[in-house]
Amino acid sequence: MEEAHNGFNIKSRIVSCCKNFHLVDKIFSISLDNATANTSAMQFLKEDPSIKLVLDEYGLRKKVIALDTPTRWNSTYKLLHDAIAYRDILTDMYNESRATDGQFITNDHWTLAKIVHDVLETFDNATHIFSYVYEPNIHTVILECIKIICTIKQTSLANPGVAVKRLLDNMKVKWCAYFTEFPPIYAIAAILDPGVKLEGLTNLLTFYYQQLDVQFDVPYYVNNCKRILERLCEEYGAVIQPQPVGSSMGASRFGILGPVLKKSRPDGSGSSSSSSSNIGVGEYLTYQFETEENFHIIEWWKNHSSKFPVLARIAKDILAIPASTIASEFAFSAGRRVLDEKRSRLSSESIEMC
């Protein structure tokens, strides 16, 4: 534009382009950057009697529809979630533009879109939970995965059509490549949830593999996870001194790697026999858990640390593990934007504040 880049001139140029290309009847979308003159231009455009804005015609508010990324299921969900709300306007605009070749959007397309949307909504909810950074989430992984598989199975039974079945079968094959067997850390974290423990984990996994239509030795897997937890108790018991009844769990300088760094204290204090550690696991697994309002798993272990001192320390370390790498990947992505070749001399304190 040779003239001044103000709102009125930008609006005039848009109207001129529309008239030149015979688009003056309807405008569906205009893409601009965030300059204030562009905002002003849009206001001028809405007031121009020669322009008919489609969203205004349908009584809909302005909306930025998410873009689909083929490798991210959540992006497909967000795209469909936005598009379904604008079903009528998208159908009319598309069908009007394809009048010559007869390839129209039909109700069947929107039915399929709604089916895919509902399946991916469960997946989207689970990945949000897996992305938590301010509260524990590793103990919820198995339960959330069961919700996803149940949704896929129920949708497949309710929609026997070839297109839906092929889509869901492909999702199931992809899912099995990653989650036929859970890493033991997820199962141990579930055992450390007093509302699940050993029996609950067995029931959950049995139901999970039934929905997945996969043969799996659940009792052997669960018992193996129990043995791992018992070995952890032995290792932790060697470095953590059980505290008297009534005292709170004190901070320890030994994390999950503590047993590797220091097997026992020089004076032998704080040692715990293998049998006492296993008894601790047994007592916990038979402990009657009453449903608590506003239950929070970290608070529960803090309140019961005097009864299960070794297990409480294990729970504190394991429940601190994030369910996925999403949060750390976000942190590294943000770090790359903060510290680059033009800002390479920031102190560590400044970087952390940024």
mmCIF file of N, CA, C and O in Angstrom, residues 6-81:
data_model
loop_
_atom_site.group_PDB
_atom_site.id
_atom_site.type_symbol
_atom_site.label_atom_id
_atom_site.label_comp_id
_atom_site.label_asym_id
_atom_site.label_seq_id
_atom_site.Cartn_x
_atom_site.Cartn_y
_atom_site.Cartn_z
ATOM 1 N N ASN A 6 -3.393 3.070 7.762
ATOM 2 C CA ASN A 6 -4.344 3.236 8.852
ATOM 3 C C ASN A 6 -5.553 2.336 8.609
ATOM 4 O O ASN A 6 -5.695 1.713 7.548
ATOM 5 N N GLY A 7 -6.440 2.267 9.599
ATOM 6 C CA GLY A 7 -7.562 1.343 9.528
ATOM 7 C C GLY A 7 -8.476 1.588 8.342
ATOM 8 O O GLY A 7 -8.890 0.639 7.662
ATOM 9 N N PHE A 8 -8.781 2.845 8.064
ATOM 10 C CA PHE A 8 -9.717 3.150 6.978
ATOM 11 C C PHE A 8 -9.127 2.760 5.631
ATOM 12 O O PHE A 8 -9.817 2.180 4.781
ATOM 13 N N ASN A 9 -7.837 3.071 5.408
ATOM 14 C CA ASN A 9 -7.208 2.736 4.124
ATOM 15 C C ASN A 9 -7.079 1.227 3.926
ATOM 16 O O ASN A 9 -7.228 0.731 2.803
ATOM 17 N N ILE A 10 -6.793 0.504 5.009
ATOM 18 C CA ILE A 10 -6.714 -0.960 4.901
ATOM 19 C C ILE A 10 -8.083 -1.536 4.552
ATOM 20 O O ILE A 10 -8.209 -2.413 3.689
ATOM 21 N N LYS A 11 -9.125 -1.013 5.200
ATOM 22 C CA LYS A 11 -10.477 -1.463 4.878
ATOM 23 C C LYS A 11 -10.819 -1.178 3.422
ATOM 24 O O LYS A 11 -11.378 -2.026 2.718
ATOM 25 N N SER A 12 -10.458 0.001 2.956
ATOM 26 C CA SER A 12 -10.750 0.370 1.568
ATOM 27 C C SER A 12 -10.040 -0.553 0.593
ATOM 28 O O SER A 12 -10.598 -0.941 -0.442
ATOM 29 N N ARG A 13 -8.803 -0.924 0.925
ATOM 30 C CA ARG A 13 -8.063 -1.832 0.038
ATOM 31 C C ARG A 13 -8.704 -3.216 0.025
ATOM 32 O O ARG A 13 -8.786 -3.855 -1.027
ATOM 33 N N ILE A 14 -9.205 -3.685 1.171
ATOM 34 C CA ILE A 14 -9.885 -4.989 1.224
ATOM 35 C C ILE A 14 -11.145 -4.964 0.365
ATOM 36 O O ILE A 14 -11.407 -5.885 -0.425
ATOM 37 N N VAL A 15 -11.943 -3.905 0.517
ATOM 38 C CA VAL A 15 -13.170 -3.791 -0.270
ATOM 39 C C VAL A 15 -12.852 -3.745 -1.756
ATOM 40 O O VAL A 15 -13.526 -4.380 -2.583
ATOM 41 N N SER A 16 -11.793 -3.015 -2.117
ATOM 42 C CA SER A 16 -11.400 -2.908 -3.523
ATOM 43 C C SER A 16 -11.013 -4.262 -4.100
ATOM 44 O O SER A 16 -11.417 -4.624 -5.209
ATOM 45 N N CYS A 17 -10.232 -5.042 -3.322
ATOM 46 C CA CYS A 17 -9.826 -6.372 -3.778
ATOM 47 C C CYS A 17 -11.034 -7.285 -3.946
ATOM 48 O O CYS A 17 -11.129 -8.043 -4.914
ATOM 49 N N CYS A 18 -11.975 -7.190 -3.003
ATOM 50 C CA CYS A 18 -13.175 -8.026 -3.085
ATOM 51 C C CYS A 18 -13.986 -7.711 -4.334
ATOM 52 O O CYS A 18 -14.479 -8.607 -5.025
ATOM 53 N N LYS A 19 -14.114 -6.437 -4.633
ATOM 54 C CA LYS A 19 -14.883 -6.051 -5.818
ATOM 55 C C LYS A 19 -14.191 -6.504 -7.078
ATOM 56 O O LYS A 19 -14.833 -6.958 -8.026
ATOM 57 N N ASN A 20 -12.861 -6.401 -7.114
ATOM 58 C CA ASN A 20 -12.111 -6.824 -8.301
ATOM 59 C C ASN A 20 -12.271 -8.312 -8.569
ATOM 60 O O ASN A 20 -12.251 -8.760 -9.720
ATOM 61 N N PHE A 21 -12.403 -9.110 -7.483
ATOM 62 C CA PHE A 21 -12.535 -10.558 -7.642
ATOM 63 C C PHE A 21 -13.977 -11.026 -7.470
ATOM 64 O O PHE A 21 -14.224 -12.214 -7.274
ATOM 65 N N HIS A 22 -14.912 -10.084 -7.517
ATOM 66 C CA HIS A 22 -16.339 -10.402 -7.422
ATOM 67 C C HIS A 22 -16.668 -11.160 -6.135
ATOM 68 O O HIS A 22 -17.456 -12.105 -6.137
ATOM 69 N N LEU A 23 -16.036 -10.773 -5.035
ATOM 70 C CA LEU A 23 -16.286 -11.414 -3.738
ATOM 71 C C LEU A 23 -17.049 -10.509 -2.792
ATOM 72 O O LEU A 23 -17.078 -10.728 -1.598
ATOM 73 N N VAL A 24 -17.652 -9.477 -3.337
ATOM 74 C CA VAL A 24 -18.231 -8.460 -2.474
ATOM 75 C C VAL A 24 -19.474 -8.968 -1.737
ATOM 76 O O VAL A 24 -19.866 -8.408 -0.733
ATOM 77 N N ASP A 25 -20.101 -10.057 -2.239
ATOM 78 C CA ASP A 25 -21.323 -10.541 -1.599
ATOM 79 C C ASP A 25 -21.062 -11.103 -0.202
ATOM 80 O O ASP A 25 -21.784 -10.832 0.735
ATOM 81 N N LYS A 26 -20.009 -11.949 -0.102
ATOM 82 C CA LYS A 26 -19.752 -12.599 1.176
ATOM 83 C C LYS A 26 -18.242 -12.731 1.417
ATOM 84 O O LYS A 26 -17.502 -13.113 0.523
ATOM 85 N N ILE A 27 -17.852 -12.406 2.635
ATOM 86 C CA ILE A 27 -16.461 -12.623 3.056
ATOM 87 C C ILE A 27 -16.490 -13.619 4.204
ATOM 88 O O ILE A 27 -17.195 -13.423 5.190
ATOM 89 N N PHE A 28 -15.741 -14.696 4.060
ATOM 90 C CA PHE A 28 -15.724 -15.728 5.100
ATOM 91 C C PHE A 28 -14.586 -15.518 6.087
ATOM 92 O O PHE A 28 -14.758 -15.651 7.284
ATOM 93 N N SER A 29 -13.399 -15.200 5.596
ATOM 94 C CA SER A 29 -12.249 -15.129 6.485
ATOM 95 C C SER A 29 -11.256 -14.090 5.993
ATOM 96 O O SER A 29 -11.011 -13.975 4.789
ATOM 97 N N ILE A 30 -10.708 -13.336 6.930
ATOM 98 C CA ILE A 30 -9.640 -12.383 6.631
ATOM 99 C C ILE A 30 -8.518 -12.623 7.633
ATOM 100 O O ILE A 30 -8.754 -12.616 8.842
ATOM 101 N N SER A 31 -7.312 -12.863 7.146
ATOM 102 C CA SER A 31 -6.172 -13.133 8.021
ATOM 103 C C SER A 31 -5.243 -11.935 8.057
ATOM 104 O O SER A 31 -4.773 -11.472 7.016
ATOM 105 N N LEU A 32 -4.994 -11.415 9.250
ATOM 106 C CA LEU A 32 -4.130 -10.247 9.432
ATOM 107 C C LEU A 32 -3.264 -10.475 10.662
ATOM 108 O O LEU A 32 -3.518 -11.377 11.461
ATOM 109 N N ASP A 33 -2.231 -9.638 10.816
ATOM 110 C CA ASP A 33 -1.445 -9.733 12.044
ATOM 111 C C ASP A 33 -2.092 -8.860 13.115
ATOM 112 O O ASP A 33 -3.208 -8.359 12.952
ATOM 113 N N ASN A 34 -1.383 -8.646 14.228
ATOM 114 C CA ASN A 34 -2.015 -8.000 15.378
ATOM 115 C C ASN A 34 -1.768 -6.496 15.458
ATOM 116 O O ASN A 34 -1.829 -5.910 16.536
ATOM 117 N N ALA A 35 -1.474 -5.870 14.333
ATOM 118 C CA ALA A 35 -1.297 -4.411 14.342
ATOM 119 C C ALA A 35 -2.627 -3.729 14.690
ATOM 120 O O ALA A 35 -3.700 -4.184 14.281
ATOM 121 N N THR A 36 -2.545 -2.645 15.432
ATOM 122 C CA THR A 36 -3.774 -1.965 15.851
ATOM 123 C C THR A 36 -4.560 -1.422 14.664
ATOM 124 O O THR A 36 -5.790 -1.341 14.719
ATOM 125 N N ALA A 37 -3.858 -1.055 13.591
ATOM 126 C CA ALA A 37 -4.553 -0.556 12.398
ATOM 127 C C ALA A 37 -5.451 -1.633 11.794
ATOM 128 O O ALA A 37 -6.510 -1.328 11.243
ATOM 129 N N ASN A 38 -5.038 -2.893 11.914
ATOM 130 C CA ASN A 38 -5.861 -3.986 11.382
ATOM 131 C C ASN A 38 -7.145 -4.150 12.188
ATOM 132 O O ASN A 38 -8.211 -4.420 11.638
ATOM 133 N N THR A 39 -7.027 -3.990 13.502
ATOM 134 C CA THR A 39 -8.221 -4.048 14.343
ATOM 135 C C THR A 39 -9.192 -2.936 13.958
ATOM 136 O O THR A 39 -10.407 -3.150 13.863
ATOM 137 N N SER A 40 -8.648 -1.758 13.723
ATOM 138 C CA SER A 40 -9.479 -0.638 13.302
ATOM 139 C C SER A 40 -10.111 -0.905 11.935
ATOM 140 O O SER A 40 -11.277 -0.583 11.694
ATOM 141 N N ALA A 41 -9.334 -1.539 11.041
ATOM 142 C CA ALA A 41 -9.850 -1.846 9.703
ATOM 143 C C ALA A 41 -11.034 -2.792 9.768
ATOM 144 O O ALA A 41 -12.016 -2.635 9.024
ATOM 145 N N MET A 42 -10.976 -3.772 10.684
ATOM 146 C CA MET A 42 -12.080 -4.715 10.820
ATOM 147 C C MET A 42 -13.347 -4.009 11.307
ATOM 148 O O MET A 42 -14.458 -4.349 10.895
ATOM 149 N N GLN A 43 -13.184 -3.021 12.171
ATOM 150 C CA GLN A 43 -14.346 -2.280 12.646
ATOM 151 C C GLN A 43 -14.968 -1.466 11.513
ATOM 152 O O GLN A 43 -16.184 -1.436 11.346
ATOM 153 N N PHE A 44 -14.105 -0.838 10.719
ATOM 154 C CA PHE A 44 -14.597 -0.101 9.550
ATOM 155 C C PHE A 44 -15.311 -1.048 8.584
ATOM 156 O O PHE A 44 -16.335 -0.698 7.983
ATOM 157 N N LEU A 45 -14.771 -2.253 8.420
ATOM 158 C CA LEU A 45 -15.338 -3.214 7.478
ATOM 159 C C LEU A 45 -16.732 -3.650 7.921
ATOM 160 O O LEU A 45 -17.642 -3.799 7.094
ATOM 161 N N LYS A 46 -16.913 -3.867 9.214
ATOM 162 C CA LYS A 46 -18.221 -4.279 9.718
ATOM 163 C C LYS A 46 -19.272 -3.194 9.489
ATOM 164 O O LYS A 46 -20.458 -3.491 9.324
ATOM 165 N N GLU A 47 -18.825 -1.952 9.459
ATOM 166 C CA GLU A 47 -19.758 -0.834 9.288
ATOM 167 C C GLU A 47 -20.010 -0.495 7.828
ATOM 168 O O GLU A 47 -20.856 0.345 7.526
ATOM 169 N N ASP A 48 -19.269 -1.135 6.909
ATOM 170 C CA ASP A 48 -19.414 -0.846 5.480
ATOM 171 C C ASP A 48 -20.661 -1.558 4.950
ATOM 172 O O ASP A 48 -20.743 -2.788 4.995
ATOM 173 N N PRO A 49 -21.645 -0.837 4.433
ATOM 174 C CA PRO A 49 -22.893 -1.457 3.978
ATOM 175 C C PRO A 49 -22.737 -2.341 2.751
ATOM 176 O O PRO A 49 -23.619 -3.156 2.451
ATOM 177 N N SER A 50 -21.608 -2.192 2.016
ATOM 178 C CA SER A 50 -21.426 -2.980 0.797
ATOM 179 C C SER A 50 -20.861 -4.368 1.070
ATOM 180 O O SER A 50 -20.761 -5.204 0.173
ATOM 181 N N ILE A 51 -20.450 -4.624 2.338
ATOM 182 C CA ILE A 51 -19.833 -5.905 2.683
ATOM 183 C C ILE A 51 -20.773 -6.692 3.577
ATOM 184 O O ILE A 51 -21.327 -6.178 4.538
ATOM 185 N N LYS A 52 -20.949 -7.965 3.256
ATOM 186 C CA LYS A 52 -21.800 -8.847 4.045
ATOM 187 C C LYS A 52 -20.920 -9.897 4.717
ATOM 188 O O LYS A 52 -20.380 -10.782 4.060
ATOM 189 N N LEU A 53 -20.715 -9.758 6.019
ATOM 190 C CA LEU A 53 -19.882 -10.694 6.764
ATOM 191 C C LEU A 53 -20.694 -11.934 7.121
ATOM 192 O O LEU A 53 -21.768 -11.848 7.707
ATOM 193 N N VAL A 54 -20.168 -13.104 6.775
ATOM 194 C CA VAL A 54 -20.914 -14.347 6.916
ATOM 195 C C VAL A 54 -21.234 -14.658 8.387
ATOM 196 O O VAL A 54 -22.338 -15.063 8.726
ATOM 197 N N LEU A 55 -20.272 -14.465 9.276
ATOM 198 C CA LEU A 55 -20.506 -14.787 10.683
ATOM 199 C C LEU A 55 -21.625 -13.933 11.266
ATOM 200 O O LEU A 55 -22.410 -14.392 12.095
ATOM 201 N N ASP A 56 -21.677 -12.667 10.858
ATOM 202 C CA ASP A 56 -22.761 -11.805 11.328
ATOM 203 C C ASP A 56 -24.099 -12.305 10.811
ATOM 204 O O ASP A 56 -25.123 -12.255 11.507
ATOM 205 N N GLU A 57 -24.107 -12.784 9.559
ATOM 206 C CA GLU A 57 -25.339 -13.281 8.958
ATOM 207 C C GLU A 57 -25.907 -14.465 9.743
ATOM 208 O O GLU A 57 -27.112 -14.596 9.908
ATOM 209 N N TYR A 58 -25.008 -15.336 10.259
ATOM 210 C CA TYR A 58 -25.452 -16.512 10.997
ATOM 211 C C TYR A 58 -25.603 -16.241 12.485
ATOM 212 O O TYR A 58 -25.954 -17.135 13.248
ATOM 213 N N GLY A 59 -25.306 -15.036 12.918
ATOM 214 C CA GLY A 59 -25.415 -14.705 14.328
ATOM 215 C C GLY A 59 -24.367 -15.374 15.185
ATOM 216 O O GLY A 59 -24.601 -15.665 16.364
ATOM 217 N N LEU A 60 -23.199 -15.685 14.612
ATOM 218 C CA LEU A 60 -22.127 -16.358 15.337
ATOM 219 C C LEU A 60 -21.006 -15.382 15.655
ATOM 220 O O LEU A 60 -20.747 -14.444 14.902
ATOM 221 N N ARG A 61 -20.331 -15.643 16.768
ATOM 222 C CA ARG A 61 -19.198 -14.791 17.125
ATOM 223 C C ARG A 61 -17.976 -15.197 16.314
ATOM 224 O O ARG A 61 -17.895 -16.297 15.778
ATOM 225 N N LYS A 62 -17.017 -14.305 16.254
ATOM 226 C CA LYS A 62 -15.788 -14.586 15.514
ATOM 227 C C LYS A 62 -15.040 -15.727 16.186
ATOM 228 O O LYS A 62 -15.023 -15.845 17.402
ATOM 229 N N LYS A 63 -14.438 -16.590 15.406
ATOM 230 C CA LYS A 63 -13.815 -17.785 15.954
ATOM 231 C C LYS A 63 -12.566 -18.144 15.167
ATOM 232 O O LYS A 63 -12.575 -18.139 13.944
ATOM 233 N N VAL A 64 -11.484 -18.432 15.898
ATOM 234 C CA VAL A 64 -10.277 -18.980 15.278
ATOM 235 C C VAL A 64 -10.344 -20.489 15.423
ATOM 236 O O VAL A 64 -10.330 -21.022 16.536
ATOM 237 N N ILE A 65 -10.456 -21.202 14.310
ATOM 238 C CA ILE A 65 -10.579 -22.661 14.333
ATOM 239 C C ILE A 65 -9.187 -23.275 14.362
ATOM 240 O O ILE A 65 -8.312 -22.906 13.576
ATOM 241 N N ALA A 66 -8.979 -24.214 15.281
ATOM 242 C CA ALA A 66 -7.678 -24.862 15.440
ATOM 243 C C ALA A 66 -7.301 -25.624 14.173
ATOM 244 O O ALA A 66 -8.165 -26.113 13.439
ATOM 245 N N LEU A 67 -6.013 -25.727 13.932
ATOM 246 C CA LEU A 67 -5.509 -26.460 12.769
ATOM 247 C C LEU A 67 -5.166 -27.894 13.160
ATOM 248 O O LEU A 67 -4.772 -28.167 14.292
ATOM 249 N N ASP A 68 -5.311 -28.797 12.215
ATOM 250 C CA ASP A 68 -5.049 -30.208 12.475
ATOM 251 C C ASP A 68 -3.579 -30.518 12.224
ATOM 252 O O ASP A 68 -3.005 -30.096 11.221
ATOM 253 N N THR A 69 -2.961 -31.250 13.152
ATOM 254 C CA THR A 69 -1.601 -31.751 12.981
ATOM 255 C C THR A 69 -1.679 -33.271 12.897
ATOM 256 O O THR A 69 -2.146 -33.917 13.845
ATOM 257 N N PRO A 70 -1.257 -33.881 11.801
ATOM 258 C CA PRO A 70 -1.472 -35.315 11.599
ATOM 259 C C PRO A 70 -0.900 -36.195 12.704
ATOM 260 O O PRO A 70 -1.407 -37.281 12.950
ATOM 261 N N THR A 71 0.176 -35.765 13.370
ATOM 262 C CA THR A 71 0.823 -36.601 14.377
ATOM 263 C C THR A 71 0.286 -36.366 15.787
ATOM 264 O O THR A 71 0.759 -36.970 16.741
ATOM 265 N N ARG A 72 -0.699 -35.476 15.943
ATOM 266 C CA ARG A 72 -1.229 -35.177 17.276
ATOM 267 C C ARG A 72 -2.751 -35.355 17.268
ATOM 268 O O ARG A 72 -3.465 -34.580 16.659
ATOM 269 N N TRP A 73 -3.219 -36.383 17.974
ATOM 270 C CA TRP A 73 -4.662 -36.632 18.029
ATOM 271 C C TRP A 73 -5.397 -35.457 18.652
ATOM 272 O O TRP A 73 -6.522 -35.151 18.279
ATOM 273 N N ASN A 74 -4.784 -34.801 19.637
ATOM 274 C CA ASN A 74 -5.476 -33.702 20.305
ATOM 275 C C ASN A 74 -5.790 -32.566 19.349
ATOM 276 O O ASN A 74 -6.806 -31.883 19.496
ATOM 277 N N SER A 75 -4.914 -32.321 18.370
ATOM 278 C CA SER A 75 -5.178 -31.243 17.420
ATOM 279 C C SER A 75 -6.394 -31.576 16.559
ATOM 280 O O SER A 75 -7.175 -30.696 16.198
ATOM 281 N N THR A 76 -6.567 -32.850 16.226
ATOM 282 C CA THR A 76 -7.749 -33.269 15.472
ATOM 283 C C THR A 76 -9.007 -33.045 16.308
ATOM 284 O O THR A 76 -10.037 -32.583 15.795
ATOM 285 N N TYR A 77 -8.929 -33.360 17.589
ATOM 286 C CA TYR A 77 -10.078 -33.134 18.476
ATOM 287 C C TYR A 77 -10.419 -31.653 18.536
ATOM 288 O O TYR A 77 -11.598 -31.273 18.434
ATOM 289 N N LYS A 78 -9.429 -30.797 18.721
ATOM 290 C CA LYS A 78 -9.687 -29.355 18.824
ATOM 291 C C LYS A 78 -10.273 -28.812 17.522
ATOM 292 O O LYS A 78 -11.160 -27.952 17.539
ATOM 293 N N LEU A 79 -9.776 -29.301 16.389
ATOM 294 C CA LEU A 79 -10.319 -28.879 15.088
ATOM 295 C C LEU A 79 -11.797 -29.259 14.981
ATOM 296 O O LEU A 79 -12.638 -28.425 14.624
ATOM 297 N N LEU A 80 -12.118 -30.517 15.304
ATOM 298 C CA LEU A 80 -13.507 -30.970 15.203
ATOM 299 C C LEU A 80 -14.395 -30.257 16.215
ATOM 300 O O LEU A 80 -15.549 -29.927 15.923
ATOM 301 N N HIS A 81 -13.875 -30.027 17.417
ATOM 302 C CA HIS A 81 -14.648 -29.344 18.453
ATOM 303 C C HIS A 81 -15.065 -27.949 17.980
ATOM 304 O O HIS A 81 -16.202 -27.520 18.200
#
